CSV table of C-alpha atoms in Angstrom, one decimal:
chain,number,residue,atom,x,y,z
A,1,ALA,CA,-14.3,15.0,-8.2
A,2,LYS,CA,-14.4,16.3,-4.7
A,3,GLU,CA,-16.4,13.2,-3.6
A,4,GLU,CA,-13.7,11.0,-5.1
A,5,PHE,CA,-11.0,13.0,-3.3
A,6,ASP,CA,-12.9,12.7,0.0
A,7,SER,CA,-13.3,9.0,-0.3
A,8,ILE,CA,-9.5,8.6,-0.6
A,9,ASP,CA,-8.8,11.0,2.2
A,10,LYS,CA,-9.5,8.5,4.9
A,11,ASP,CA,-8.3,10.7,7.8
A,12,GLY,CA,-10.2,13.7,6.6
A,13,SER,CA,-7.1,15.9,6.7
A,14,GLY,CA,-7.9,17.6,3.4
A,15,THR,CA,-4.7,16.0,1.8
A,16,LEU,CA,-3.8,12.7,0.5
A,17,ASP,CA,-0.6,11.2,1.9
A,18,LYS,CA,1.4,8.4,0.6
A,19,ALA,CA,-0.4,5.7,2.5
A,20,GLU,CA,-3.9,6.9,1.4
A,21,VAL,CA,-2.7,7.1,-2.2
A,22,ALA,CA,-1.2,3.6,-2.0
A,23,LYS,CA,-4.4,2.1,-0.5
A,24,TRP,CA,-6.5,3.8,-3.2
A,25,LEU,CA,-4.3,2.5,-6.0
A,26,GLU,CA,-4.1,-1.0,-4.5
A,27,SER,CA,-7.8,-1.2,-4.4
A,28,ASP,CA,-7.9,-0.3,-8.1
A,29,ALA,CA,-5.5,-2.9,-9.5
A,30,GLY,CA,-2.6,-3.4,-7.1
A,31,VAL,CA,0.5,-1.3,-7.6
A,32,SER,CA,4.1,-1.2,-6.8
A,33,GLU,CA,5.9,1.2,-4.4
A,34,GLU,CA,7.5,2.8,-7.6
A,35,GLU,CA,4.0,3.3,-9.1
A,36,VAL,CA,2.8,5.0,-5.9
A,37,ARG,CA,5.9,7.4,-6.0
A,38,GLU,CA,5.3,8.2,-9.6
A,39,TYR,CA,1.7,9.0,-8.9
A,40,LEU,CA,2.6,11.2,-6.0
A,41,LYS,CA,5.3,12.9,-8.2
A,42,GLN,CA,2.7,13.6,-10.9
A,43,PHE,CA,0.0,15.0,-8.6
A,44,ASP,CA,2.1,16.6,-5.8
A,45,LYS,CA,2.9,19.9,-7.6
A,46,ASP,CA,4.5,21.6,-4.6
A,47,GLY,CA,6.5,18.6,-3.6
A,48,ASP,CA,5.4,18.5,0.0
A,49,GLY,CA,4.6,14.8,-0.1
A,50,THR,CA,0.9,15.2,0.1
A,51,ILE,CA,-1.8,15.9,-2.6
A,52,THR,CA,-4.3,18.7,-1.9
A,53,LEU,CA,-7.7,18.9,-3.4
A,54,ILE,CA,-6.5,21.6,-5.7
A,55,GLU,CA,-3.6,19.5,-6.9
A,56,PHE,CA,-5.9,16.5,-7.3
A,57,LEU,CA,-8.4,18.6,-9.4
A,58,GLN,CA,-5.7,20.1,-11.6
A,59,ALA,CA,-4.1,16.8,-12.2
A,60,SER,CA,-7.5,15.4,-13.1
A,61,GLY,CA,-7.9,17.9,-15.9
A,62,TYR,CA,-10.1,20.5,-14.1
A,63,GLN,CA,-9.5,24.2,-14.9
A,64,LEU,CA,-9.8,26.2,-11.8
A,65,LYS,CA,-10.7,29.8,-11.6
A,66,LYS,CA,-8.0,32.0,-9.9
């Protein structure tokens, strides 16, 4: 899963911003602005507008040790 996250994180910042998420989703099937917002809302648990690796893994169903 980290490899997938890293492949989406084009700028290497360690977070996925709206533009990176939109580009990733568009390459998958083409999506609307609303779908990008919904995806961000679902994955961005702290509401800061970006998706961290931890948020990505949790939303992907991984159980992380504390």
